[in-house]
Amino acid sequence: MANSFSAQNFIALSDLRPNLARPSIIGMVIGKTDVKGFPDRKNIGSERYTFSFTIRDSPTYFINVTSWGKEDYIKSLSRSFRVGECVIIENPLVQTKEIEKEEKFNPTTPSSYKLLLSENHSVVRICSSYQVDMKLLSLLHLPIRDSRDYYSLGDIVANGQNLDGRIINVLAIVRSIGDPKYFTTSDRRKGQRCEVKLYDETEPSFAMLCWDNESILLAQSWIPRETVIFAADIRINFDKFRNCMTATVISKTIITANPDTPEANILSNFARENAEATALDDEIEAQLKESINLQTIVDVYTVEQLKALALKNEGKTYPFYGILYAYISTLNIDNETVKIARNRCSGCGYFVSEASNTCTSPFCNKDSSGHKSVFLSFDLMIDLTDHTGTLHSCSLTGTVAEETLGFTVHEFLALTEEQKTTIKWQFLLERSKIYLKFLLSPKARGGLRTYVLSCKLADPIEASRNLSGKSNKLENLESRY
Amino acid sequence: REGPAKCPAKLQDGPSLRIVPAGIESMKRWRELAARCPLLFEVLAVLDSAVTPGAQGAKSFLLRDGRSAVPCVFYETDRELPRLIRGRVHRCVGTYDPDRKLFRCVSVRPATVSEQKTFQELVRTADAAMSRCSQLTGAV
C-alpha cells in the first residue's frame, strides 16, 4: 500500500488552525459550486473568478474551501476534479469563518474555519480512486447529517405549503433524470435546468430541480430506480404553476448518493422490489415524452455545422437535438455477417451479452436466480451523409428502427436476404428527414455520439426549403449553448 | 495533409464522404476540384439511350441534362436495375470516374415530380457549400 493515500499522512481537518506552517490535507470532495465571475473592484474592467467546494476526511469533520483568481486558473482548477473525487491540498490559507455570512450560501460545516486557495501559494492534487484509502472512500456514502434526520416525500407533501422556503434533508430514490435544458435569462446570462424525479414508499413521484452545472453533472451519474440519495440542506418550495411541492438543490446542499445507512438500505430494497413496475411506467412516460419532443425539435443543421459544434463544445456533456436532411449512406441490414439485433434486459434495458444471455450490467437489479427475461431489439449503426460530410455510426435502435424500416424486429429477421436488400434500397442513398439526439463525447469518433429519434424519407419540397434557408442555425445554437 | 483536400482543416478526421446534388457539368467540375474528397453525386437527368447489358452484370446507358451528357454504368450485384424509360427523368446516385469519364451509378430510379421541381434549389445549396469549402483551402 506504499502508494495509497490515507488521512493519516496528513493534518486532520479537525486539527487545522490559522497559524500552521504549510499544512497538507486530504479529503473527499462532497460538494462543489459552479465557477462565477465578479467585476474586480481594484482592477476596473477585469473580472475575478471564484468557486467553492467542500471536503471531508472523517465521519465527523468537513470544511469549505474557496478559491479566487484569474479566469484561466479558476476554470482549469474547477475542471480538474468532481464531486466524489479525492484531493490533496498543500498550503491552503486557514481562516476563521464568520458563521452567518459564510453559511448563508455555503454548506453548514462543523469546522470553525474555512480554507482559501490562491494560485501562487496553494497546490491542489487529485488522487485517483484506487490510490485512496477505503476509510476515505467510504465517507462518500455517509450522509453529513444524522441518518434519521430526514423528511420522507410523503411528509413533505403532507406538510404542504408550511414547508415553502424551508431548508431540510430528504432521503429518496432517484426515479428519473431529465435532460438538461439550456436558456438565456432576460439579462442575457446563460442558465440551465435539470429536473430529477424522486420517489419513495410514500410518494410515487416528486420533482427535484437542479439549476447549476455541478449538480446537473452529479445527477447524470445516478441510476434511475436504483440510486438512493440523502440530500442535506435542500430547499423545499411550493410550485404555484404545478400546484405541488418541489425540492431545489442550492449552494448549501450536499447530496450523498447510496448512503450506507439502515434507512437508505430499506429504501434500496424497496427500489429493487419495485424496479420492474416503475420501469414499465417510465418507459410509457418516456415514449409519450419522446413524441412530444420531436415536435419541439426545429433546428435544421448540416453535418459540417454539427461537427464544428462538437469541436467547439469539446468537454461538455449536454445533449442537444436537431434535424438533418441527409442520405443514409451506410445501412447494413442484408448482410448475414453483421448483427442487426441484440437481446436487451427487460429489467434495465441494457444490451445483454450473447454468450450468457443474462444481464451482466452492474446497474441491473437481478432477481434471486440472477435471471431476467430478455427481449430482442434492433441495434443498427448507420452513417448519415449530406453535401457537407458524413456523421458516422449513428445509433438506430429499438422501436425507432422498427418504425423506420416498417417491420418489427421479428418480422424483419424472418425475411429472405433478397427482401432485406429490397428494403435496404428503399432508404439507402435516399434523402431522409432525421431527428437526432447528440451527446458530445470525447470517446466517440468526431467527438459526437448520435442517436436517431426518427427517420423518414424527406418530402423534397420541405427539404429544399429548409436546406436553402437563409437563417444561420449554427449561430442560433452557439448563442444558446 | 497538404494538397487539394477541399475540406476545412479543422475537421480533424479528414474529409468524410459527401453526397452532392449536381448537374452533369457540375459533377465533373466538383470531381476535379475536390480530387481527394470522397464524393457521391445525386444527378437528375433524362435517360437518352437504350439500356444495354455488358459484361459482369453491367447495364450501360446515357444521361443528359440540357447540352451535357454522361455515359453511365450500373452493376447488378445485389439487385436488378429497375425498368427505365427513355425520355423520362431519372434520379441516379453514384461516383464519377474522371479517367473513363463514366458515371458509376449505385442507385437508379425514376425521379418524382416534386424531386424534379426542387432539384435545382438543392443543387444551388450544395454548390454554395462546396464553393465555400474550396475557398477555405484556397484551391479555387
Short mmCIF file of C-alpha atoms in Angstrom, two decimals, chain A residues 62-268:
data_model
loop_
_atom_site.label_atom_id
_atom_site.label_comp_id
_atom_site.label_asym_id
_atom_site.label_seq_id
_atom_site.Cartn_x
_atom_site.Cartn_y
_atom_site.Cartn_z
CA PHE A 62 -15.70 18.53 6.76
CA ILE A 63 -14.73 22.01 5.69
CA ASN A 64 -15.47 24.51 2.92
CA VAL A 65 -12.72 25.57 0.53
CA THR A 66 -12.96 28.67 -1.65
CA SER A 67 -10.65 29.63 -4.46
CA TRP A 68 -10.35 33.08 -6.06
CA GLY A 69 -8.24 34.03 -9.02
CA LYS A 70 -7.94 34.69 -12.71
CA GLU A 71 -10.42 33.10 -15.08
CA ASP A 72 -7.98 30.55 -16.54
CA TYR A 73 -6.73 29.33 -13.18
CA ILE A 74 -10.17 29.02 -11.59
CA LYS A 75 -11.78 27.36 -14.57
CA SER A 76 -8.98 24.85 -15.03
CA LEU A 77 -8.88 24.08 -11.29
CA SER A 78 -12.64 23.60 -11.22
CA ARG A 79 -12.50 21.35 -14.27
CA SER A 80 -9.78 19.19 -12.75
CA PHE A 81 -12.00 17.38 -10.22
CA ARG A 82 -15.59 16.50 -9.49
CA VAL A 83 -17.72 15.60 -6.51
CA GLY A 84 -16.72 12.12 -5.35
CA GLU A 85 -13.03 12.54 -6.08
CA CYS A 86 -10.19 12.81 -3.56
CA VAL A 87 -7.95 15.88 -3.43
CA ILE A 88 -4.76 16.78 -1.62
CA ILE A 89 -4.33 20.46 -0.81
CA GLU A 90 -0.95 21.86 0.07
CA ASN A 91 -0.66 25.13 1.92
CA PRO A 92 -4.21 26.48 1.97
CA LEU A 93 -4.88 29.64 4.00
CA VAL A 94 -6.87 28.75 7.13
CA GLN A 95 -9.35 31.48 8.01
CA THR A 96 -11.80 31.80 10.85
CA LYS A 97 -15.29 31.75 9.44
CA GLU A 98 -17.97 34.34 10.08
CA ILE A 99 -20.71 31.82 10.52
CA GLU A 100 -23.68 33.91 9.48
CA LYS A 101 -22.06 35.27 6.34
CA GLU A 102 -20.33 32.04 5.39
CA GLU A 103 -23.23 29.69 5.87
CA LYS A 104 -25.79 31.72 4.00
CA PHE A 105 -24.60 30.35 0.67
CA ASN A 106 -22.20 27.55 1.66
CA PRO A 107 -22.78 24.19 3.31
CA THR A 108 -23.01 24.28 7.08
CA THR A 109 -19.85 22.62 8.38
CA PRO A 110 -18.73 21.53 11.88
CA SER A 111 -15.47 23.47 11.39
CA SER A 112 -14.99 26.98 12.74
CA TYR A 113 -12.66 27.65 9.83
CA LYS A 114 -12.73 27.82 6.08
CA LEU A 115 -9.89 27.38 3.62
CA LEU A 116 -8.76 29.77 0.92
CA LEU A 117 -6.76 28.65 -2.09
CA SER A 118 -4.55 31.02 -4.03
CA GLU A 119 -2.88 30.42 -7.35
CA ASN A 120 0.54 31.44 -6.08
CA HIS A 121 0.68 29.71 -2.72
CA SER A 122 -1.52 26.64 -2.77
CA VAL A 123 -1.40 23.40 -4.74
CA VAL A 124 -4.30 21.05 -5.38
CA ARG A 125 -3.57 17.50 -6.45
CA ILE A 126 -6.16 14.94 -7.47
CA CYS A 127 -5.73 11.35 -6.30
CA SER A 128 -7.02 8.53 -8.42
CA SER A 129 -9.59 6.46 -6.60
CA TYR A 130 -7.52 3.27 -6.47
CA GLN A 131 -4.83 5.11 -4.51
CA VAL A 132 -7.26 6.32 -1.90
CA ASP A 133 -7.71 4.56 1.42
CA MET A 134 -11.04 2.74 1.87
CA LYS A 135 -11.75 4.76 5.01
CA LEU A 136 -11.74 7.95 2.96
CA LEU A 137 -13.74 6.41 0.11
CA SER A 138 -16.42 5.21 2.49
CA LEU A 139 -17.09 8.82 3.53
CA LEU A 140 -18.80 9.28 0.16
CA HIS A 141 -21.61 7.07 1.42
CA LEU A 142 -22.05 8.73 4.78
CA PRO A 143 -24.65 11.50 4.96
CA ILE A 144 -23.42 14.68 6.61
CA ARG A 145 -26.44 14.67 8.92
CA ASP A 146 -27.88 12.08 11.28
CA SER A 147 -29.18 9.27 9.08
CA ARG A 148 -32.64 9.55 10.68
CA ASP A 149 -32.89 13.32 10.29
CA TYR A 150 -34.84 13.48 7.04
CA TYR A 151 -38.33 14.05 5.68
CA SER A 152 -39.97 11.35 3.64
CA LEU A 153 -41.55 12.68 0.44
CA GLY A 154 -44.97 11.89 1.91
CA ASP A 155 -44.15 14.06 4.96
CA ILE A 156 -43.24 16.96 2.68
CA VAL A 157 -46.47 16.65 0.74
CA ALA A 158 -48.47 16.32 3.95
CA ASN A 159 -46.89 19.48 5.38
CA GLY A 160 -47.56 21.25 2.11
CA GLN A 161 -47.10 24.99 2.00
CA ASN A 162 -45.94 25.09 5.63
CA LEU A 163 -42.60 23.91 4.29
CA ASP A 164 -42.41 26.52 1.50
CA GLY A 165 -38.91 28.02 1.55
CA ARG A 166 -37.63 25.72 4.31
CA ILE A 167 -34.26 24.01 4.10
CA ILE A 168 -34.45 20.36 5.15
CA ASN A 169 -32.96 16.92 4.50
CA VAL A 170 -34.55 14.41 2.13
CA LEU A 171 -33.95 10.69 1.64
CA ALA A 172 -35.41 9.22 -1.56
CA ILE A 173 -34.83 7.01 -4.60
CA VAL A 174 -33.97 8.56 -7.96
CA ARG A 175 -36.78 7.75 -10.36
CA SER A 176 -35.61 9.52 -13.50
CA ILE A 177 -33.12 12.14 -14.56
CA GLY A 178 -34.37 14.60 -17.17
CA ASP A 179 -32.27 16.02 -19.94
CA PRO A 180 -30.69 19.35 -19.01
CA LYS A 181 -32.41 22.34 -20.63
CA TYR A 182 -30.49 25.46 -21.57
CA PHE A 183 -31.77 29.01 -21.76
CA THR A 184 -30.73 32.65 -21.67
CA THR A 185 -32.20 34.90 -18.99
CA SER A 186 -33.65 38.34 -19.71
CA ASP A 187 -30.36 39.89 -18.55
CA ARG A 188 -28.53 37.67 -21.06
CA ARG A 189 -27.00 35.27 -18.60
CA LYS A 190 -26.91 31.65 -19.62
CA GLY A 191 -28.71 29.20 -17.45
CA GLN A 192 -29.50 25.53 -17.25
CA ARG A 193 -32.07 23.42 -15.53
CA CYS A 194 -32.46 19.73 -14.94
CA GLU A 195 -35.36 18.01 -13.29
CA VAL A 196 -34.77 14.83 -11.31
CA LYS A 197 -37.79 12.81 -10.25
CA LEU A 198 -37.61 11.15 -6.84
CA TYR A 199 -39.83 8.56 -5.18
CA ASP A 200 -40.09 6.57 -2.00
CA GLU A 201 -42.59 4.30 -0.26
CA THR A 202 -44.86 7.27 0.40
CA GLU A 203 -44.83 9.21 -2.89
CA PRO A 204 -44.56 7.84 -6.45
CA SER A 205 -43.05 10.99 -7.95
CA PHE A 206 -41.53 14.19 -6.57
CA ALA A 207 -39.57 16.79 -8.55
CA MET A 208 -36.10 17.91 -7.53
CA LEU A 209 -34.69 20.79 -9.56
CA CYS A 210 -31.03 21.42 -10.30
CA TRP A 211 -30.02 24.85 -11.59
CA ASP A 212 -26.23 24.62 -11.51
CA ASN A 213 -23.87 22.66 -13.73
CA GLU A 214 -22.20 20.76 -10.90
CA SER A 215 -25.38 19.28 -9.51
CA ILE A 216 -26.61 18.52 -13.04
CA LEU A 217 -23.36 16.66 -13.74
CA LEU A 218 -23.69 14.79 -10.47
CA ALA A 219 -27.29 13.84 -11.30
CA GLN A 220 -26.18 12.39 -14.64
CA SER A 221 -24.17 9.77 -12.72
CA TRP A 222 -27.21 8.45 -10.86
CA ILE A 223 -29.08 5.35 -11.95
CA PRO A 224 -32.85 5.60 -12.25
CA ARG A 225 -34.78 3.32 -9.88
CA GLU A 226 -31.59 2.31 -8.11
CA THR A 227 -29.64 5.24 -6.69
CA VAL A 228 -30.81 6.41 -3.27
CA ILE A 229 -29.84 9.95 -2.29
CA PHE A 230 -29.62 11.72 1.04
CA ALA A 231 -29.89 15.41 0.16
CA ALA A 232 -28.81 17.53 3.13
CA ASP A 233 -29.99 21.14 3.24
CA ILE A 234 -32.19 21.09 0.19
CA ARG A 235 -34.78 23.83 -0.27
CA ILE A 236 -38.46 22.97 -0.41
CA ASN A 237 -40.82 25.17 -2.40
CA PHE A 238 -44.45 25.24 -3.32
CA ASP A 239 -44.67 25.35 -7.11
CA LYS A 240 -47.68 27.55 -7.84
CA PHE A 241 -47.66 26.66 -11.51
CA ARG A 242 -47.86 22.94 -10.94
CA ASN A 243 -49.66 23.27 -7.64
CA CYS A 244 -47.30 20.90 -5.83
CA MET A 245 -44.26 20.81 -3.59
CA THR A 246 -40.78 20.58 -5.16
CA ALA A 247 -37.20 20.41 -3.91
CA THR A 248 -34.37 22.59 -5.22
CA VAL A 249 -30.65 21.90 -4.97
CA ILE A 250 -28.97 25.08 -3.66
CA SER A 251 -25.38 26.03 -2.94
CA LYS A 252 -25.75 24.75 0.64
CA THR A 253 -26.95 21.34 -0.44
CA ILE A 254 -24.71 18.29 -0.04
CA ILE A 255 -26.01 15.14 -1.68
CA THR A 256 -24.82 11.71 -0.61
CA ALA A 257 -25.54 9.02 -3.20
CA ASN A 258 -26.28 5.48 -2.00
CA PRO A 259 -25.86 6.23 1.71
CA ASP A 260 -24.64 3.33 3.80
CA THR A 261 -27.33 3.67 6.47
CA PRO A 262 -30.13 1.35 7.65
CA GLU A 263 -32.81 3.80 6.43
CA ALA A 264 -31.28 4.00 2.96
CA ASN A 265 -30.92 0.21 2.79
CA ILE A 266 -34.63 -0.22 3.43
CA LEU A 267 -35.36 2.23 0.62
CA SER A 268 -32.88 0.48 -1.64
#
